[in-house]
Amino acid sequence: MNLRRKDREVTETSELMQIIDQCKVCRIGVQDNAGLYIVPMNFGYTYENNQLVLFFHSAKEGRKINALKENIDICFEMDCEHRLITGDEACQYSYSFKSIIGNGKVVFIDDVEEKKTALSILMRHQTGKVFSFDDRMVNSVLVFKIIVHEFAGKYHP
């Protein structure tokens, strides 16, 4: 991904993972017949063999799910470490942050065991705790993942 401000780009994998670790909400952008649609969602992730995968759970129906079924291409954004930078004049104010943007493809997870694993990953990221799920729990929600094709990190100190 090309970032305009190369001086603010995060390129080290360990730093990118630290940003993702700190973020608890990922905004996904989808498109349907009504237009573009952005949804903030809690998530979990894995990063193995240079492949980032994001995991989400959702109600089984709704605009987001209909859009994802129509078009599996997706973009996402997450950000953290927000801080206002003050100045004496309005134009001297700025904002400190770290962020990740990227794109990929959605894959719906139907296998019960894979859904349990995905939900466990999501809950561990959100809470730091290990949870287990029974079949009834996983069958009550829709679970999907984003296979990330590319992503980039940025920071404004």
Coordinates of C-alpha atoms in Angstrom, one line a residue:
M1 CA 0.0 0.0 0.0
N2 CA 1.3 3.5 -0.8
L3 CA 1.2 6.0 2.0
R4 CA 1.7 9.6 1.2
R5 CA 3.7 10.3 4.4
K6 CA 6.5 7.8 4.2
D7 CA 8.1 9.4 7.3
R8 CA 5.1 8.2 9.3
E9 CA 4.9 4.7 7.8
V10 CA 5.4 1.7 10.2
T11 CA 7.2 -1.1 8.4
E12 CA 8.6 -3.4 11.1
T13 CA 6.3 -6.5 11.6
S14 CA 6.7 -6.4 15.3
E15 CA 5.6 -2.7 15.5
L16 CA 2.6 -3.5 13.2
M17 CA 1.6 -6.3 15.5
Q18 CA 1.9 -4.0 18.5
I19 CA -0.5 -1.6 16.9
I20 CA -3.0 -4.4 16.1
D21 CA -2.6 -5.7 19.7
Q22 CA -3.7 -2.3 21.0
C23 CA -6.6 -1.9 18.7
K24 CA -9.9 -3.4 19.8
V25 CA -12.2 -2.1 17.1
C26 CA -11.7 -2.7 13.4
R27 CA -13.9 -0.7 10.9
I28 CA -14.7 -2.7 7.8
G29 CA -15.8 -1.1 4.6
V30 CA -18.3 -2.9 2.4
Q31 CA -20.4 -1.9 -0.6
D32 CA -23.9 -2.9 -1.6
N33 CA -26.6 -1.7 -3.9
A34 CA -27.3 1.2 -1.5
G35 CA -23.7 2.4 -1.5
L36 CA -20.7 2.3 0.7
Y37 CA -21.1 1.1 4.3
I38 CA -18.6 1.2 7.2
V39 CA -19.1 -0.9 10.3
P40 CA -17.1 -0.8 13.5
M41 CA -16.5 -4.4 14.9
N42 CA -14.6 -6.1 17.6
F43 CA -12.1 -8.6 16.2
G44 CA -9.3 -11.1 16.8
Y45 CA -6.4 -12.0 14.6
T46 CA -3.6 -14.3 13.8
Y47 CA -0.3 -13.6 12.0
E48 CA 1.4 -16.7 10.8
N49 CA 3.8 -17.2 7.8
N50 CA 3.5 -13.5 6.9
Q51 CA -0.3 -13.8 6.6
L52 CA -2.6 -11.6 8.6
V53 CA -6.1 -13.0 9.2
L54 CA -8.8 -11.0 11.1
F55 CA -11.7 -12.8 12.8
F56 CA -15.2 -11.4 13.4
H57 CA -18.6 -12.5 14.7
S58 CA -21.9 -11.1 13.8
A59 CA -25.7 -11.6 13.6
K60 CA -26.6 -13.9 10.8
E61 CA -28.6 -11.3 8.9
G62 CA -28.5 -7.6 8.1
R63 CA -27.1 -5.1 5.6
K64 CA -23.4 -6.0 6.4
I65 CA -23.9 -9.7 5.9
N66 CA -25.9 -9.2 2.7
A67 CA -23.2 -6.8 1.4
L68 CA -20.4 -9.4 2.2
K69 CA -22.3 -12.1 0.5
E70 CA -22.6 -9.9 -2.6
N71 CA -19.0 -8.8 -2.7
I72 CA -16.3 -10.5 -0.7
D73 CA -13.7 -7.7 -1.3
I74 CA -13.3 -5.6 1.8
C75 CA -11.2 -2.9 3.3
F76 CA -10.5 -2.2 6.9
E77 CA -9.1 0.4 9.3
M78 CA -8.2 0.4 13.0
D79 CA -6.5 3.0 15.2
C80 CA -5.3 3.6 18.7
E81 CA -3.1 5.7 21.0
H82 CA -5.1 8.9 20.4
R83 CA -3.8 12.1 21.9
L84 CA -4.5 15.7 21.1
I85 CA -1.4 17.8 20.4
T86 CA -2.1 21.4 21.5
G87 CA -0.7 24.7 20.2
D88 CA -1.0 28.4 20.7
E89 CA -3.0 28.8 17.4
A90 CA -5.6 26.6 15.7
C91 CA -3.2 25.5 12.9
Q92 CA -0.6 24.3 15.5
Y93 CA -3.0 21.7 16.9
S94 CA -2.6 18.1 15.7
Y95 CA -3.5 14.6 16.7
S96 CA -1.2 11.7 17.7
F97 CA -2.3 8.2 16.7
K98 CA -1.3 4.8 15.4
S99 CA -3.3 3.1 12.7
I100 CA -3.5 0.1 10.3
I101 CA -5.3 0.1 7.0
G102 CA -5.7 -2.8 4.5
N103 CA -7.8 -4.9 2.3
G104 CA -8.6 -8.5 1.7
K105 CA -11.3 -11.0 1.0
V106 CA -14.0 -12.3 3.3
V107 CA -14.4 -16.0 4.0
F108 CA -17.4 -17.2 5.9
I109 CA -16.6 -19.9 8.5
D110 CA -19.1 -22.8 8.6
D111 CA -17.2 -25.5 10.2
V112 CA -18.1 -25.7 13.9
E113 CA -14.6 -26.4 15.2
E114 CA -13.1 -23.6 13.1
K115 CA -15.8 -21.3 14.4
K116 CA -14.9 -22.2 18.0
T117 CA -11.2 -21.5 17.2
A118 CA -12.0 -18.1 15.6
L119 CA -14.2 -17.1 18.5
S120 CA -11.5 -18.1 21.0
I121 CA -9.0 -16.0 19.1
L122 CA -11.4 -13.0 19.1
M123 CA -12.1 -13.3 22.8
R124 CA -8.4 -13.7 23.7
H125 CA -7.6 -10.5 21.7
Q126 CA -10.5 -8.5 23.3
T127 CA -10.1 -9.7 26.9
G128 CA -6.7 -11.5 27.3
K129 CA -8.6 -14.5 28.6
V130 CA -9.1 -18.0 27.2
F131 CA -12.7 -19.0 26.6
S132 CA -14.2 -22.2 25.2
F133 CA -17.4 -22.5 23.2
D134 CA -20.0 -25.2 22.8
D135 CA -21.9 -26.0 19.6
R136 CA -25.0 -24.1 20.7
M137 CA -23.0 -20.9 21.2
V138 CA -21.2 -21.0 17.9
N139 CA -24.4 -22.0 16.0
S140 CA -26.1 -18.8 17.3
V141 CA -23.7 -16.4 15.5
L142 CA -22.2 -16.0 12.1
V143 CA -18.4 -16.0 12.0
F144 CA -16.2 -14.8 9.2
K145 CA -12.5 -14.0 8.6
I146 CA -10.7 -11.5 6.4
I147 CA -7.7 -13.0 4.6
V148 CA -5.6 -9.8 4.3
H149 CA -4.0 -9.2 1.0
E150 CA -2.1 -6.1 2.0
F151 CA -1.9 -3.7 5.0
A152 CA 0.1 -0.8 6.2
G153 CA 0.7 1.0 9.4
K154 CA 1.1 4.6 10.2
Y155 CA 1.9 6.7 13.3
H156 CA 1.9 10.4 14.1
P157 CA 3.9 10.8 17.3

